[in-house]
Short mmCIF file of C-alpha atoms in Angstrom, two decimals:
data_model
loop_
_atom_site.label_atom_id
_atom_site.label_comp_id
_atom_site.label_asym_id
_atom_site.label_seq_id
_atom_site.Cartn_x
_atom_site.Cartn_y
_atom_site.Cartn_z
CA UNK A 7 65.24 87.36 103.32
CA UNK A 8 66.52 87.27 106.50
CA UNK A 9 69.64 89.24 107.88
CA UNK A 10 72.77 87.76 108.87
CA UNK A 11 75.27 88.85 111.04
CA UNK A 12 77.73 90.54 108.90
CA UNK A 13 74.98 92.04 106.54
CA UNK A 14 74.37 95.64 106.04
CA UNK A 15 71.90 96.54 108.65
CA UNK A 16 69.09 98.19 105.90
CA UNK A 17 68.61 102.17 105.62
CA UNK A 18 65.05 103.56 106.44
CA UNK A 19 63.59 106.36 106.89
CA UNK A 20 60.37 106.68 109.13
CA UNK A 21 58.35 108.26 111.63
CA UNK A 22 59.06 108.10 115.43
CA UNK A 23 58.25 109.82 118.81
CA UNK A 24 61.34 111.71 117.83
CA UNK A 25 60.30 112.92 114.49
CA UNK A 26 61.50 111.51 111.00
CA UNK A 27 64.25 109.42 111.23
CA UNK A 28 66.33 108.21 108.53
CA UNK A 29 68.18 105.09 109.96
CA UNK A 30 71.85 105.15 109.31
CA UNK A 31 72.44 108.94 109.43
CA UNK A 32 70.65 109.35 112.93
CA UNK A 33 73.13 106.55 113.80
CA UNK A 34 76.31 108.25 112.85
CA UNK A 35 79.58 106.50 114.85
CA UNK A 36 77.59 104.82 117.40
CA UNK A 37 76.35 100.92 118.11
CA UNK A 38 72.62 100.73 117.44
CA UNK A 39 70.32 98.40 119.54
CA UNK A 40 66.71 98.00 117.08
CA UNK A 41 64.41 96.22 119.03
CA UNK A 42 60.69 95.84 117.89
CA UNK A 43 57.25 95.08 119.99
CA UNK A 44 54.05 93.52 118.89
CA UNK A 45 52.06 96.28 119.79
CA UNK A 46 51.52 99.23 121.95
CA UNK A 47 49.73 99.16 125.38
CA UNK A 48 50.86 95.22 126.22
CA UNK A 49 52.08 94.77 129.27
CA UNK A 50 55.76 93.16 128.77
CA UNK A 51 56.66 95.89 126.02
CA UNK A 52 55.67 98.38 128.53
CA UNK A 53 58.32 97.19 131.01
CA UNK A 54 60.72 96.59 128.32
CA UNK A 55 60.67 100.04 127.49
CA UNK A 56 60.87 101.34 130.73
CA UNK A 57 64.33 99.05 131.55
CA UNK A 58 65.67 100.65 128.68
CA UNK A 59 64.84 104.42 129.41
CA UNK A 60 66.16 103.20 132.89
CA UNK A 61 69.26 101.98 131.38
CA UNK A 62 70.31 105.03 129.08
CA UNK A 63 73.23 105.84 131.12
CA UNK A 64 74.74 102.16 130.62
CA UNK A 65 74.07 102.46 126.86
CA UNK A 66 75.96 105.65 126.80
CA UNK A 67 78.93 104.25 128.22
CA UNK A 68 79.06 102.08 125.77
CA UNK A 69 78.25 104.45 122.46
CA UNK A 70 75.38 102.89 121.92
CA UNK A 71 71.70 104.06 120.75
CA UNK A 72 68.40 102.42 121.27
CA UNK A 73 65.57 102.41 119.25
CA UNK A 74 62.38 100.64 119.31
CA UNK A 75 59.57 100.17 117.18
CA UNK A 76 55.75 99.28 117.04
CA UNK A 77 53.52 99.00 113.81
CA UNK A 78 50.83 100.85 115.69
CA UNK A 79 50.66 104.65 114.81
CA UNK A 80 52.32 107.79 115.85
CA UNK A 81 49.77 108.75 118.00
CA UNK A 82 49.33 105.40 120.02
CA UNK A 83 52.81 105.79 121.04
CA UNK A 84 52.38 109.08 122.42
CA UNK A 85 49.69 108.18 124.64
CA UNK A 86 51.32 104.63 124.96
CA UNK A 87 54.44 106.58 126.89
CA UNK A 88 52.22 108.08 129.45
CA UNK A 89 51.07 104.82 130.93
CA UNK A 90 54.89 103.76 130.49
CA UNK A 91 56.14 106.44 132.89
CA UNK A 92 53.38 106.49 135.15
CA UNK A 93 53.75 102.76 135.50
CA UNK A 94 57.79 102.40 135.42
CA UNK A 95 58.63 105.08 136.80
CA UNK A 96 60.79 106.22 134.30
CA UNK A 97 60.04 108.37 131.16
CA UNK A 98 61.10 107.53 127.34
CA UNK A 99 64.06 109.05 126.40
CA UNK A 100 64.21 106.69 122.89
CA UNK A 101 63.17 106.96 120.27
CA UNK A 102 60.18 104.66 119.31
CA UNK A 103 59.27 104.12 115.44
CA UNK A 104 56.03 104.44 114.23
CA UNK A 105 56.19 101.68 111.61
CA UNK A 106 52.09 101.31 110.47
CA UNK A 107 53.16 100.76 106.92
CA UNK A 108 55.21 97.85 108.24
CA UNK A 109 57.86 98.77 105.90
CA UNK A 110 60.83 98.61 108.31
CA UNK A 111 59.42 95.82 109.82
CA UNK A 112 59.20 93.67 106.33
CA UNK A 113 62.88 95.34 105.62
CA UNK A 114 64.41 93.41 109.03
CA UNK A 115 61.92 91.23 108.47
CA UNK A 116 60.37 91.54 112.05
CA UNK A 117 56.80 89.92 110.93
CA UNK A 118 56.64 86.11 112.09
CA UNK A 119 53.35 84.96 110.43
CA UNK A 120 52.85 81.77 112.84
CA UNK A 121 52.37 84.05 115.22
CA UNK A 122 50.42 86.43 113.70
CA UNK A 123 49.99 88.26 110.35
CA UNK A 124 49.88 92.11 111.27
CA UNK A 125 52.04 92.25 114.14
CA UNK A 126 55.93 92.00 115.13
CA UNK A 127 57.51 89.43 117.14
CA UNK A 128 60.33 90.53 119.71
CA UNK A 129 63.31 90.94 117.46
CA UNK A 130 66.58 92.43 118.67
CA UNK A 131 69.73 93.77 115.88
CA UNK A 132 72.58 94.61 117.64
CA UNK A 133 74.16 96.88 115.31
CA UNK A 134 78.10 98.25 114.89
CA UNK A 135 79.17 101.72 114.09
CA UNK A 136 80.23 100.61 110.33
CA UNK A 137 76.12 99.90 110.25
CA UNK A 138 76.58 96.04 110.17
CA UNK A 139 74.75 93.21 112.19
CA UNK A 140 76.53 91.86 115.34
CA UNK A 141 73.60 89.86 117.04
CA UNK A 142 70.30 89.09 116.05
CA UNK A 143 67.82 88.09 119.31
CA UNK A 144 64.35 86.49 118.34
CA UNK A 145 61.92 86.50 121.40
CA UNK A 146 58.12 84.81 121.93
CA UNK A 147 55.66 87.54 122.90
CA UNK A 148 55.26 86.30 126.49
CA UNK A 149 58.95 86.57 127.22
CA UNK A 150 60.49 90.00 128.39
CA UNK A 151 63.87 90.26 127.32
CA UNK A 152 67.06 90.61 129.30
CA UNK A 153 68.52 94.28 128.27
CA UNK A 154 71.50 93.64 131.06
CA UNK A 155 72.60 90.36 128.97
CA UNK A 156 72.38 92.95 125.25
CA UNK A 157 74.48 95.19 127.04
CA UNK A 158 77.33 92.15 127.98
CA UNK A 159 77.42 91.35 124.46
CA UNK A 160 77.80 94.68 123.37
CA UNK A 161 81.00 94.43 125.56
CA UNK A 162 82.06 91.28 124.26
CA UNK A 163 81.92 92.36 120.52
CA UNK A 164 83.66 95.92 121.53
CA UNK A 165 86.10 94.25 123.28
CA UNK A 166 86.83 91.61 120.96
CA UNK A 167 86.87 94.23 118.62
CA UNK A 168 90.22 95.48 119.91
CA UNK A 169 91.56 92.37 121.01
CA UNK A 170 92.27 88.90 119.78
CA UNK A 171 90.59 87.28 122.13
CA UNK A 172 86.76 86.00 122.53
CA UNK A 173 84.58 85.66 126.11
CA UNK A 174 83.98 82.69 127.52
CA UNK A 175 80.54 81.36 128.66
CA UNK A 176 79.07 83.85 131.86
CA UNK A 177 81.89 86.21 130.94
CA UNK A 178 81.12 89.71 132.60
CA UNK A 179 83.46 92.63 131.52
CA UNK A 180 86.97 92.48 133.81
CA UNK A 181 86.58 88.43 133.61
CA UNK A 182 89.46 86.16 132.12
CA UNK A 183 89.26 86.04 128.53
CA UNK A 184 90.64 83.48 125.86
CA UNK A 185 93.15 83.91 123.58
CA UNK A 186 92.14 83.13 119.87
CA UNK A 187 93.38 80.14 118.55
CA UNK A 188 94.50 81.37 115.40
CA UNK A 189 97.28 82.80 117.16
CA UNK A 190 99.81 80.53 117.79
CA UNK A 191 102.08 81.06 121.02
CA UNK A 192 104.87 82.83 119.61
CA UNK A 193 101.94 85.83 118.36
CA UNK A 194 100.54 85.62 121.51
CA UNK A 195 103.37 86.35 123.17
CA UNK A 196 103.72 89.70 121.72
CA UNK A 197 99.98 90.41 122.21
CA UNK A 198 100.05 89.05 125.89
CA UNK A 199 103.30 89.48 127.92
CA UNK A 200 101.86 89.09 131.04
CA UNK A 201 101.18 85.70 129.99
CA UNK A 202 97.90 82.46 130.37
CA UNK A 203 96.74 79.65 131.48
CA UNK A 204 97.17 77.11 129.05
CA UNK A 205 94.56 74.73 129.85
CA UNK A 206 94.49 72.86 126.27
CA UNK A 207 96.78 73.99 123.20
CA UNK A 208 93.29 76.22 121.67
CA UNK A 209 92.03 76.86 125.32
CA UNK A 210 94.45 79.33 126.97
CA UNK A 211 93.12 81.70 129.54
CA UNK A 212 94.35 85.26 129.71
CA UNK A 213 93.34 88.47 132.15
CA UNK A 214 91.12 90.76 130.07
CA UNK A 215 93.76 92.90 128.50
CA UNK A 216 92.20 96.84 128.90
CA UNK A 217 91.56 96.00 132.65
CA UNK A 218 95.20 96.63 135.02
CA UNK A 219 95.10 93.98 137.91
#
């Protein structure tokens, strides 16, 4: 069955470039990105990888850990990052799960059969520090993803988090923000003294409310 968002992101334990790794305790407090590949040495997962070694500090910033995964074996991903630091100019510093026995991959449920039968389409499980799914991201092999546009949702769900508000479409963190409509003006006076933009009675338009202006 597929996950949800809102379902318990599964435990696993399995190998990696990083050694054994048993899901939700190498975790601990943080966000999770999982993100899988359909195989090693292809030429978009070896630029994916790379943008996301390159973007470790932005990740950071933003308690969040990234983890990929391949069903080819432990040691095709060690000579796999060679070619993905010599070519991208960065080096892995991810870990990378070795998932041959396909286990984790039937457990997220990663294998897309119309595409083909042994390997794993470009999923993507953004993942909160209580271990449950906030985004799930289905790619075609010949598309790269965008790791910049995972890292403005993870914003938008840790800011949203805090606030009562939600992002509006393009939002970039410091943008306006809305004010939920379940709140009715009264609430949202408490919440927002500085006041909004009440465009329509559910569409009022507030400054993000951790940013000073």
């Amino acid at each position: 069955m597929a996950l949800r968002l809102g379902d318990t992101a599964p435990d696993f334990t399995q190998d990696s470039t990083d050694g054994s790794i048993r899901f939700h305790e190498w975790a601990g407090d943080s966000w999770v990105v999982l993100f899988s590949h359909p195989a090693d040495f292809t030429p978009v997962c070896t630029t994916e990888l790379g943008e996301v070694a390159r973007l470790k500090p932005e990740f950071d910033k933003r308690n969040t850990k990234t983890i990929g995964l391949s069903v080819d074996a432990l040691d095709e991903h060690k000579q796999w990052i060679g070619d993905i630091e010599a070519t991208q100019g960065c080096a892995l510093n991810f870990p990378l799960l070795a998932d041959s026995d396909r286990s984790v991959s039937e457990l997220y449920d990663m294998i897309h059969p119309n595409a083909d039968a042994t390997s794993t389409v470009r999923s993507v499980f953004v993942i909160d520090p209580a271990k449950k799914v906030r985004l799930t991201l289905t790619y075609p092999a010949s598309t790269g993803r965008d790791f910049t546009e995972l890292l403005r949702v993870i914003d938008s769900l840790q800011l949203t988090d805090g606030y009562k508000v939600a992002t509006p479409v393009n939002w970039r963190d410091g943008d306006d923000v809305i004010i939920v409509p379940s709140l009715d003006n009264e609430q949202a006076k408490e919440l927002f003294p500085n006041g909004w933009d009440e465009k329509r009675p559910y569409l009022r338009v507030t400054p993000q409310p951790n940013k000073s202006r």
